[in-house]
Amino acid sequence: MGKPTGFIEFGRELPKKRDVEVRRTDYKEIEPIGNETQSKQQAARCMDCGIPFCHNGCPLGNIIPEFNDAVYEGNWEYAYQILSSTNNFPEFTGRICPAPCEASCVLGINKPPVAIEFIEKSIVETAYEKGYVKPRIPSKRTGKHVAVIGSGPAGLAAAAQLNYAGHWVTVFERADQIGGLLRYGIPDFKLEKTVVARRVAVMEAEGVTFKTNEHVGVTVKSEELMRDFDAIVLAIGSTEPRSITIPGWQAYLGKGVHPAMEFLSQQNKRVSNIERVVDHRGEKYGNGELLATDKHVVVIGGGDTGSDCVGTSNRHKAATITQVEVMPAPKYDDKNEPFYKVRDEKTPWPLWPLTKRTSTSHEEGCERFWAIAVQEFVGDGEKLTHLRIADITGERTLEDGRKAPITENERLIPCDLALIAAGFVHPQQSLLEQFGVETDIRKNIKATENSYATSVEKVFAAGDCRRGQSLVVWAISEGREAARKVDEFLMGESLLEAKEIGMFNPAFAHA
């Protein structure tokens, strides 16, 4: 450990967020990059535990105490080598990961946990600044060709790893830019798109081929890929939104009721000055420009996507912003207290704590309501004007055995823009049918965690399309693990590191 008394001497401190009134006027990232002194001090708080539970909390198995020690010693190049040995894209996770590693930090039992996410971001940004992030080009190619369908975090991770193994990798993306929901889902104020483009440029220099506006199953047939490639990785995400069966939904869809991703994707296009408005599925909108300016906005759904809609609506200068969630409010609130003081008895350390989380978007202004049933979309026939909602006070069992909420205090609230952020249920089924892969009961691709292989020879799956909607850090982990299995399939063995191995540098895996 860098400083044995660091966790006693220093408290948890993060760089101060940009002022609310300033950041609401632009789309620049909210949280600045810290300086070297801040990073070293926070790294000094790591206790180098005998059993570092942060490893288990991180889906990637990041070697956290070691890179903390390197940061404290000022050895930034070594810190980046350690971090990048398990995480292909720390510039993404250092910005948008909820940091389950911090929730399982041993120091977090009775003190604020080590600021791992902040340190991770500091490492990778320092690495870019000092020129440590360089293209890792294999010295020898295997002659094998792999197609990766989808350029989200799972697809990018799989592509990077397979390229390091010496295979020729082509990534197919149906949208006009690379990045999946990193590019057209997450707002710029959380992840500026120059960060995504910077990493894509590195991968191109390493030899990965990217093809945009290539909609596999439409402009590119599955038969062509099966013929031309030695292996295929499906990393197409979970893009089918959860259906809303609420009276008035169909009547006002596109007339005030919109999927969250339609709203967020448009704004990301706007920020990047991309004229052609295309949604995250590569399809052109039919509803025209979508803005929250001067509107009464209601966001239906209490997760991260809903929070992103709140932040974007604030920047549009909406008249009012309300967020409603069907689930009851968590018992504890993290707004004023750290993890260790607000843990529910059902989620003790080192589990991810069940708390009411206040995001940076919520800080900018939003009314939040829990245990709310949206009962009807109400309008004048031409456009949405109100929502009929009620408070959920319990549940009852119907004659067919299904559960239904018990409600009271039914009321109308003004709403001329309802954004549906109720999550995604499964990947696009038409593409899976083209490849003929089996699906599970949830309509995700059926592929075991041991092999990532689908029911079709040489076709593999990774990310949300296999495991269901999840975190970016899980998608990266899935892409890495799937790449190892593809490499084994192609070569009979793989020198790409498994999650539990860690430090091996795969740049010349089959050299």
Coordinates of C-alpha atoms in Angstrom, one line a residue:
M1 CA 0.0 0.0 0.0
G2 CA 1.2 3.5 -0.7
K3 CA 0.5 5.1 2.6
P4 CA -0.4 2.9 5.6
T5 CA -2.1 5.8 7.4
G6 CA -3.8 7.3 4.3
F7 CA -7.3 6.2 5.1
I8 CA -6.9 7.8 8.6
E9 CA -5.4 11.1 7.4
F10 CA -7.5 11.8 4.3
G11 CA -11.2 11.9 3.8
R12 CA -13.0 11.1 0.6
E13 CA -12.9 14.2 -1.7
L14 CA -13.9 14.5 -5.3
P15 CA -13.4 17.4 -7.7
K16 CA -16.2 19.9 -7.3
K17 CA -19.0 19.6 -9.9
R18 CA -19.7 22.5 -12.2
D19 CA -22.2 24.9 -10.8
V20 CA -25.8 23.9 -11.5
E21 CA -26.8 27.3 -13.0
V22 CA -23.8 27.1 -15.4
R23 CA -24.0 23.5 -16.5
R24 CA -27.7 23.7 -17.2
T25 CA -26.8 26.0 -20.1
D26 CA -24.6 23.6 -22.0
Y27 CA -23.8 19.9 -22.6
K28 CA -20.2 19.8 -21.3
E29 CA -19.3 17.1 -18.8
I30 CA -20.5 18.0 -15.3
E31 CA -17.6 16.4 -13.4
P32 CA -14.1 17.8 -14.1
I33 CA -10.9 15.8 -14.2
G34 CA -9.0 16.1 -10.9
N35 CA -5.5 17.2 -10.5
E36 CA -2.5 15.0 -9.6
T37 CA -2.5 16.0 -6.0
Q38 CA -6.1 15.1 -5.5
S39 CA -5.6 11.7 -7.3
K40 CA -2.6 10.8 -5.2
Q41 CA -4.3 11.7 -2.0
Q42 CA -7.4 9.7 -2.8
A43 CA -5.3 6.7 -3.9
A44 CA -3.5 6.9 -0.5
R45 CA -6.8 6.0 1.2
C46 CA -6.7 2.5 -0.2
M47 CA -5.8 0.0 2.5
D48 CA -4.4 -2.7 0.2
C49 CA -6.7 -5.2 1.9
G50 CA -5.7 -8.8 2.4
I51 CA -8.9 -9.8 0.7
P52 CA -9.9 -6.8 -1.6
F53 CA -13.6 -7.1 -2.0
C54 CA -13.5 -4.3 -4.6
H55 CA -12.3 -7.0 -7.0
N56 CA -15.5 -9.0 -6.5
G57 CA -17.6 -5.8 -6.8
C58 CA -16.1 -5.0 -10.2
P59 CA -17.5 -7.1 -13.0
L60 CA -14.2 -6.7 -14.8
G61 CA -12.1 -7.8 -11.8
N62 CA -10.0 -4.6 -12.0
I63 CA -6.8 -4.9 -9.9
I64 CA -7.7 -1.9 -7.8
P65 CA -5.3 -1.8 -4.9
E66 CA -2.3 -2.2 -7.3
F67 CA -3.3 0.7 -9.5
N68 CA -4.1 2.8 -6.5
D69 CA -0.6 2.2 -5.2
A70 CA 1.0 3.1 -8.5
V71 CA -1.0 6.4 -8.6
Y72 CA 0.2 7.2 -5.0
E73 CA 3.8 6.6 -6.1
G74 CA 3.3 8.8 -9.2
N75 CA 3.9 6.0 -11.6
W76 CA 1.1 6.8 -14.0
E77 CA 2.3 4.6 -16.8
Y78 CA 2.4 1.5 -14.6
A79 CA -1.0 2.5 -13.2
Y80 CA -2.4 2.6 -16.8
Q81 CA -0.8 -0.7 -17.7
I82 CA -2.5 -2.3 -14.7
L83 CA -5.9 -0.7 -15.3
S84 CA -5.9 -1.4 -19.1
S85 CA -4.9 -5.1 -18.5
T86 CA -8.5 -5.7 -17.3
N87 CA -10.5 -2.8 -18.7
N88 CA -10.4 -1.8 -22.4
F89 CA -12.3 1.5 -21.8
P90 CA -11.6 3.1 -18.4
E91 CA -12.5 6.4 -20.0
F92 CA -16.0 5.2 -20.2
T93 CA -16.3 3.4 -16.9
G94 CA -14.5 6.3 -15.1
R95 CA -17.4 8.5 -16.2
I96 CA -20.6 6.5 -16.3
C97 CA -20.1 3.4 -14.1
P98 CA -22.2 3.4 -10.8
A99 CA -19.0 2.0 -9.2
P100 CA -20.1 -1.2 -7.6
C101 CA -16.5 -1.6 -6.6
E102 CA -16.9 1.3 -4.2
A103 CA -19.9 -0.2 -2.6
S104 CA -17.8 -3.3 -1.8
C105 CA -14.8 -1.4 -0.6
V106 CA -13.6 -2.6 2.8
L107 CA -13.0 0.9 4.0
G108 CA -16.7 1.5 3.2
I109 CA -17.8 -0.6 6.1
N110 CA -17.5 2.3 8.5
K111 CA -16.1 5.2 6.4
P112 CA -16.7 6.7 3.0
P113 CA -15.2 4.3 0.4
V114 CA -12.1 4.9 -1.7
A115 CA -12.9 7.1 -4.7
I116 CA -12.1 4.3 -7.2
E117 CA -14.1 5.7 -10.1
F118 CA -12.4 9.1 -9.8
I119 CA -8.9 7.5 -9.7
E120 CA -9.7 5.3 -12.7
K121 CA -10.7 8.4 -14.7
S122 CA -7.6 10.2 -13.5
I123 CA -5.4 7.4 -14.7
V124 CA -6.7 7.1 -18.2
E125 CA -6.9 10.9 -18.8
T126 CA -3.3 11.2 -17.5
A127 CA -2.3 8.3 -19.8
Y128 CA -3.8 10.1 -22.8
E129 CA -2.2 13.4 -21.9
K130 CA 1.3 11.8 -21.4
G131 CA 1.1 9.6 -24.5
Y132 CA 0.8 6.2 -22.7
V133 CA -2.3 5.3 -24.7
K134 CA -0.8 3.9 -27.9
P135 CA -2.2 1.6 -30.6
R136 CA -1.3 -2.0 -29.7
I137 CA -0.8 -3.6 -33.1
P138 CA -0.2 -7.4 -33.3
S139 CA 3.1 -8.3 -34.8
K140 CA 1.5 -11.2 -36.6
R141 CA -2.0 -11.9 -38.0
T142 CA -3.7 -15.3 -37.8
G143 CA -5.5 -14.9 -41.1
K144 CA -8.9 -15.4 -39.3
H145 CA -11.7 -12.9 -39.9
V146 CA -14.3 -12.1 -37.3
A147 CA -17.5 -10.0 -37.7
V148 CA -18.7 -8.1 -34.6
I149 CA -22.3 -6.9 -35.0
G150 CA -22.9 -3.9 -32.8
S151 CA -20.5 -1.2 -31.6
G152 CA -21.7 -0.6 -28.1
P153 CA -19.3 -1.4 -25.2
A154 CA -19.7 -5.2 -25.5
G155 CA -19.0 -5.1 -29.3
L156 CA -16.1 -2.7 -28.9
A157 CA -14.5 -4.8 -26.1
A158 CA -14.8 -8.0 -28.1
A159 CA -13.4 -6.3 -31.2
A160 CA -10.4 -4.9 -29.3
Q161 CA -9.5 -8.2 -27.7
L162 CA -9.9 -10.3 -30.8
N163 CA -7.7 -7.8 -32.7
Y164 CA -5.1 -8.1 -30.0
A165 CA -5.2 -11.9 -30.6
G166 CA -4.2 -11.2 -34.2
H167 CA -7.5 -11.8 -35.9
W168 CA -8.9 -9.4 -38.6
V169 CA -12.0 -7.8 -37.0
T170 CA -14.8 -5.9 -38.8
V171 CA -17.4 -4.1 -36.7
F172 CA -20.9 -3.5 -38.3
E173 CA -23.0 -0.7 -36.9
R174 CA -26.4 0.2 -38.2
A175 CA -26.3 3.9 -37.0
D176 CA -24.1 6.5 -38.7
Q177 CA -21.6 6.7 -35.8
I178 CA -19.7 4.1 -33.7
G179 CA -20.5 3.6 -30.0
G180 CA -24.1 2.3 -29.7
L181 CA -25.8 3.8 -26.7
L182 CA -22.5 5.3 -25.6
R183 CA -23.0 7.5 -28.7
Y184 CA -26.7 7.9 -29.0
G185 CA -28.1 7.2 -25.6
I186 CA -25.9 8.7 -22.9
P187 CA -26.0 12.5 -22.9
D188 CA -22.9 14.5 -23.5
F189 CA -23.0 16.1 -20.1
K190 CA -22.2 12.6 -18.7
L191 CA -19.9 11.4 -21.6
E192 CA -18.8 13.8 -24.2
K193 CA -18.7 12.1 -27.6
T194 CA -15.1 13.2 -28.3
V195 CA -14.2 10.7 -25.6
V196 CA -15.8 7.9 -27.7
A197 CA -14.3 9.1 -30.9
R198 CA -10.8 9.3 -29.3
R199 CA -11.0 5.6 -28.4
V200 CA -12.4 4.5 -31.8
A201 CA -9.5 6.3 -33.5
V202 CA -7.1 4.2 -31.4
M203 CA -8.8 1.0 -32.3
E204 CA -8.8 2.0 -36.0
A205 CA -5.0 2.5 -35.8
E206 CA -4.7 -0.9 -34.2
G207 CA -6.3 -2.5 -37.3
V208 CA -10.0 -2.8 -36.4
T209 CA -12.4 -2.0 -39.3
F210 CA -15.6 -0.1 -38.6
K211 CA -18.5 0.0 -41.0
T212 CA -21.4 2.4 -40.2
N213 CA -24.9 2.5 -41.8
E214 CA -24.6 -1.2 -42.2
H215 CA -27.8 -2.7 -40.8
V216 CA -27.2 -6.4 -40.6
G217 CA -30.4 -8.2 -41.5
V218 CA -31.4 -5.4 -43.8
T219 CA -28.5 -3.9 -45.8
V220 CA -26.2 -6.8 -45.0
K221 CA -27.7 -10.3 -45.0
S222 CA -26.7 -12.9 -42.3
E223 CA -25.9 -15.4 -45.1
E224 CA -23.2 -13.1 -46.4
L225 CA -21.5 -12.8 -42.9
M226 CA -21.7 -16.5 -42.4
R227 CA -20.0 -17.1 -45.7
D228 CA -17.3 -14.4 -45.4
F229 CA -16.3 -14.7 -41.7
D230 CA -14.7 -17.4 -39.6
A231 CA -16.7 -16.3 -36.5
I232 CA -19.4 -13.8 -35.7
V233 CA -20.1 -12.0 -32.4
L234 CA -23.6 -10.7 -31.8
A235 CA -23.3 -7.7 -29.5
I236 CA -26.6 -6.0 -30.6
G237 CA -27.8 -4.9 -27.1
S238 CA -31.2 -5.0 -25.7
T239 CA -33.0 -2.4 -27.9
E240 CA -36.7 -3.3 -27.7
P241 CA -38.4 -1.0 -25.2
R242 CA -40.8 -2.3 -22.6
S243 CA -44.3 -2.0 -23.9
I244 CA -46.7 0.4 -22.2
T245 CA -50.3 -0.8 -22.1
I246 CA -51.9 2.3 -20.7
P247 CA -55.1 3.8 -22.1
G248 CA -54.3 6.6 -24.6
W249 CA -50.8 5.3 -25.3
Q250 CA -51.4 4.5 -29.0
A251 CA -53.6 7.5 -29.5
Y252 CA -50.9 10.0 -28.4
L253 CA -47.7 8.1 -29.5
G254 CA -45.7 10.7 -31.4
K255 CA -48.2 13.4 -30.3
G256 CA -46.6 14.0 -26.9
V257 CA -45.8 10.4 -25.9
H258 CA -42.3 9.4 -26.9
P259 CA -39.7 6.7 -26.0
A260 CA -36.9 8.1 -24.0
M261 CA -34.3 7.0 -26.5
E262 CA -36.0 8.9 -29.3
F263 CA -35.6 12.1 -27.1
L264 CA -32.0 11.4 -26.0
S265 CA -30.7 10.3 -29.4
Q266 CA -32.0 13.4 -31.1
Q267 CA -30.3 15.6 -28.6
N268 CA -27.0 13.8 -29.0
K269 CA -27.3 14.4 -32.7
R270 CA -28.0 18.0 -32.1
V271 CA -25.0 18.5 -29.9
S272 CA -22.7 16.9 -32.5
N273 CA -24.3 19.0 -35.3
I274 CA -25.4 16.0 -37.2
E275 CA -28.3 17.0 -39.3
R276 CA -29.9 13.7 -40.2
V277 CA -31.9 12.7 -37.2
V278 CA -31.6 8.9 -36.7
D279 CA -32.6 6.9 -33.6
H280 CA -30.5 4.4 -31.8
R281 CA -31.8 1.6 -34.1
G282 CA -30.6 3.4 -37.2
E283 CA -34.1 4.4 -38.2
K284 CA -35.2 7.8 -39.3
Y285 CA -37.7 9.5 -37.0
G286 CA -41.2 10.3 -38.4
N287 CA -42.2 12.7 -35.6
G288 CA -40.0 15.7 -36.4
E289 CA -37.8 17.5 -33.9
L290 CA -38.4 16.7 -30.3
L291 CA -37.7 19.4 -27.7
A292 CA -38.9 19.9 -24.1
T293 CA -38.7 23.7 -24.3
D294 CA -41.6 25.4 -22.3
K295 CA -43.3 22.0 -21.9
H296 CA -44.7 20.2 -18.9
V297 CA -42.5 17.1 -19.0
V298 CA -43.2 13.9 -17.2
V299 CA -40.6 11.2 -17.2
I300 CA -42.1 7.7 -16.6
G301 CA -39.4 5.5 -15.1
G302 CA -36.9 6.1 -12.2
G303 CA -33.7 4.7 -13.6
D304 CA -30.6 6.1 -15.2
T305 CA -32.4 6.7 -18.6
G306 CA -35.1 8.6 -16.8
S307 CA -32.5 10.7 -15.0
D308 CA -30.8 11.5 -18.4
C309 CA -34.2 12.7 -19.7
V310 CA -34.5 15.0 -16.7
G311 CA -31.1 16.5 -17.3
T312 CA -31.7 17.0 -21.0
S313 CA -35.2 18.6 -20.3
N314 CA -33.5 21.0 -17.9
R315 CA -31.1 22.1 -20.6
H316 CA -34.1 22.5 -23.0
K317 CA -35.6 24.9 -20.4
A318 CA -38.8 22.9 -19.8
A319 CA -41.6 24.6 -17.9
T320 CA -41.8 21.8 -15.3
I321 CA -40.2 18.4 -15.0
T322 CA -41.7 15.5 -13.0
Q323 CA -40.4 12.0 -12.7
V324 CA -42.6 9.2 -11.6
E325 CA -41.7 5.6 -10.6
V326 CA -44.0 2.7 -10.0
M327 CA -41.9 1.2 -7.2
P328 CA -42.0 2.5 -3.6
A329 CA -39.2 4.8 -2.5
P330 CA -36.2 3.1 -1.0
K331 CA -35.9 3.4 2.7
Y332 CA -32.6 5.2 2.7
D333 CA -31.5 8.3 0.7
D334 CA -27.9 8.8 -0.4
K335 CA -28.3 12.5 -0.9
N336 CA -26.7 13.5 2.3
E337 CA -25.1 10.3 3.6
P338 CA -22.4 7.9 2.3
F339 CA -23.0 4.2 1.6
Y340 CA -22.0 3.0 5.0
K341 CA -24.7 5.0 6.8
V342 CA -27.6 4.3 4.5
R343 CA -27.5 0.6 3.9
D344 CA -30.7 -1.3 4.0
E345 CA -30.7 -4.5 6.0
K346 CA -31.5 -6.4 2.9
T347 CA -28.3 -5.2 1.1
P348 CA -25.5 -5.3 3.7
W349 CA -21.9 -4.7 2.8
P350 CA -20.4 -5.8 0.4
L351 CA -23.6 -5.9 -1.7
W352 CA -24.8 -3.0 -3.8
P353 CA -26.9 -0.9 -1.5
L354 CA -30.6 -0.3 -2.1
T355 CA -30.9 3.5 -1.7
K356 CA -32.7 6.4 -3.1
R357 CA -30.1 7.9 -5.4
T358 CA -29.9 11.6 -6.3
S359 CA -28.2 12.1 -9.7
T360 CA -26.6 15.2 -11.0
S361 CA -29.7 15.7 -13.2
H362 CA -31.9 15.6 -10.1
E363 CA -29.8 18.2 -8.5
E364 CA -30.5 20.5 -11.4
G365 CA -34.3 20.5 -10.7
C366 CA -37.0 17.9 -10.8
E367 CA -40.0 16.8 -8.8
R368 CA -39.8 13.0 -8.0
F369 CA -42.7 10.8 -7.0
W370 CA -42.6 7.1 -6.0
A371 CA -45.3 4.4 -6.0
I372 CA -47.2 6.1 -8.8
A373 CA -49.6 4.4 -11.2
V374 CA -49.9 6.1 -14.6
Q375 CA -53.5 5.3 -15.5
E376 CA -54.2 7.2 -18.7
F377 CA -52.7 9.5 -21.3
V378 CA -55.2 12.3 -21.8
G379 CA -55.4 14.8 -24.6
D380 CA -57.6 16.8 -26.9
G381 CA -57.5 14.3 -29.8
E382 CA -54.6 16.1 -31.5
K383 CA -52.0 16.2 -28.7
L384 CA -51.3 15.1 -25.2
T385 CA -52.3 17.5 -22.5
H386 CA -52.4 15.6 -19.2
L387 CA -51.6 12.4 -17.4
R388 CA -54.1 10.6 -15.1
I389 CA -52.1 9.2 -12.1
A390 CA -52.8 7.8 -8.7
D391 CA -50.9 6.8 -5.6
I392 CA -50.2 3.0 -5.1
T393 CA -51.0 2.0 -1.5
G394 CA -50.9 -1.8 -1.9
E395 CA -51.7 -4.7 -4.2
R396 CA -54.5 -7.1 -4.7
T397 CA -54.8 -10.5 -6.5
L398 CA -57.1 -10.8 -9.5
E399 CA -59.3 -13.8 -10.2
D400 CA -56.7 -15.1 -12.8
G401 CA -53.9 -14.9 -10.2
R402 CA -52.3 -11.7 -11.5
K403 CA -51.4 -8.9 -9.1
A404 CA -52.9 -5.4 -9.5
P405 CA -52.2 -2.2 -7.5
I406 CA -54.6 -0.7 -5.0
T407 CA -54.7 3.0 -5.7
E408 CA -56.1 6.2 -4.3
N409 CA -55.9 9.9 -4.8
E410 CA -56.5 9.8 -8.5
R411 CA -55.7 13.1 -10.2
L412 CA -54.8 14.8 -13.5
I413 CA -51.4 16.5 -13.9
P414 CA -50.4 18.8 -16.8
C415 CA -48.2 17.0 -19.3
D416 CA -47.6 17.8 -23.0
L417 CA -44.4 15.6 -23.2
A418 CA -44.3 12.2 -21.6
L419 CA -41.0 10.4 -22.0
I420 CA -41.2 6.6 -21.5
A421 CA -38.0 5.3 -19.7
A422 CA -39.3 2.0 -18.6
G423 CA -36.3 0.0 -19.7
F424 CA -35.6 -2.6 -22.5
V425 CA -36.8 -6.2 -22.6
H426 CA -34.8 -8.0 -25.2
P427 CA -32.8 -7.7 -28.5
Q428 CA -34.3 -7.2 -31.9
Q429 CA -35.8 -10.6 -32.8
S430 CA -35.8 -10.3 -36.6
L431 CA -32.0 -10.4 -36.7
L432 CA -31.9 -13.4 -34.4
E433 CA -34.4 -15.2 -36.6
Q434 CA -32.1 -14.5 -39.6
F435 CA -29.2 -16.2 -37.9
G436 CA -31.4 -18.9 -36.5
V437 CA -30.1 -18.6 -32.9
E438 CA -32.1 -19.9 -30.0
T439 CA -33.5 -17.5 -27.4
D440 CA -34.3 -18.0 -23.7
I441 CA -37.6 -17.4 -22.0
R442 CA -36.9 -13.7 -21.9
K443 CA -36.2 -13.6 -25.7
N444 CA -32.5 -12.9 -25.0
I445 CA -29.9 -14.9 -27.0
K446 CA -29.4 -18.3 -25.4
A447 CA -25.6 -18.6 -24.8
T448 CA -24.0 -19.9 -21.6
E449 CA -21.5 -17.9 -19.6
N450 CA -19.0 -20.7 -20.0
S451 CA -18.9 -20.6 -23.8
Y452 CA -20.8 -17.5 -25.0
A453 CA -21.6 -19.8 -28.0
T454 CA -25.1 -19.7 -29.5
S455 CA -27.0 -22.6 -30.9
V456 CA -25.5 -21.9 -34.3
E457 CA -21.9 -22.9 -35.1
K458 CA -19.4 -20.1 -35.0
V459 CA -21.9 -17.5 -33.8
F460 CA -21.3 -16.1 -30.3
A461 CA -23.2 -13.5 -28.2
A462 CA -22.1 -10.9 -25.6
G463 CA -23.6 -8.1 -23.6
D464 CA -27.2 -7.1 -23.0
C465 CA -28.5 -9.2 -25.9
R466 CA -27.3 -12.3 -23.9
R467 CA -27.6 -11.3 -20.2
G468 CA -30.4 -8.7 -20.5
Q469 CA -30.3 -5.0 -19.9
S470 CA -27.3 -4.2 -17.6
L471 CA -24.4 -1.8 -16.9
V472 CA -21.7 -0.6 -19.3
V473 CA -19.1 -2.3 -17.1
W474 CA -20.9 -5.6 -17.5
A475 CA -21.0 -5.2 -21.3
I476 CA -17.3 -4.6 -21.4
S477 CA -16.7 -7.7 -19.3
E478 CA -19.0 -9.8 -21.5
G479 CA -17.2 -8.6 -24.7
R480 CA -13.8 -9.5 -23.2
E481 CA -14.9 -13.0 -22.1
A482 CA -16.7 -13.7 -25.4
A483 CA -13.6 -12.7 -27.3
R484 CA -11.6 -15.3 -25.4
K485 CA -14.0 -18.0 -26.3
V486 CA -14.0 -17.0 -29.9
D487 CA -10.2 -17.1 -29.9
E488 CA -10.3 -20.6 -28.4
F489 CA -12.8 -21.6 -31.1
L490 CA -10.6 -20.3 -33.9
M491 CA -7.2 -21.3 -32.6
G492 CA -7.8 -24.2 -30.2
E493 CA -6.4 -22.2 -27.3
S494 CA -6.3 -18.6 -26.2
L495 CA -3.7 -16.4 -24.5
L496 CA -6.2 -13.6 -24.0
E497 CA -6.5 -13.1 -20.3
A498 CA -9.4 -14.6 -18.5
K499 CA -11.2 -12.3 -15.9
E500 CA -9.5 -14.1 -13.0
I501 CA -6.0 -13.9 -14.5
G502 CA -5.7 -10.2 -15.0
M503 CA -2.2 -8.8 -15.7
F504 CA -1.3 -10.6 -19.0
N505 CA -0.8 -8.2 -21.9
P506 CA -2.5 -9.8 -24.9
A507 CA -1.0 -7.6 -27.6
F508 CA 0.9 -10.4 -29.2
A509 CA -1.3 -13.4 -28.2
H510 CA -0.7 -15.5 -31.3
A511 CA 2.6 -14.0 -32.4

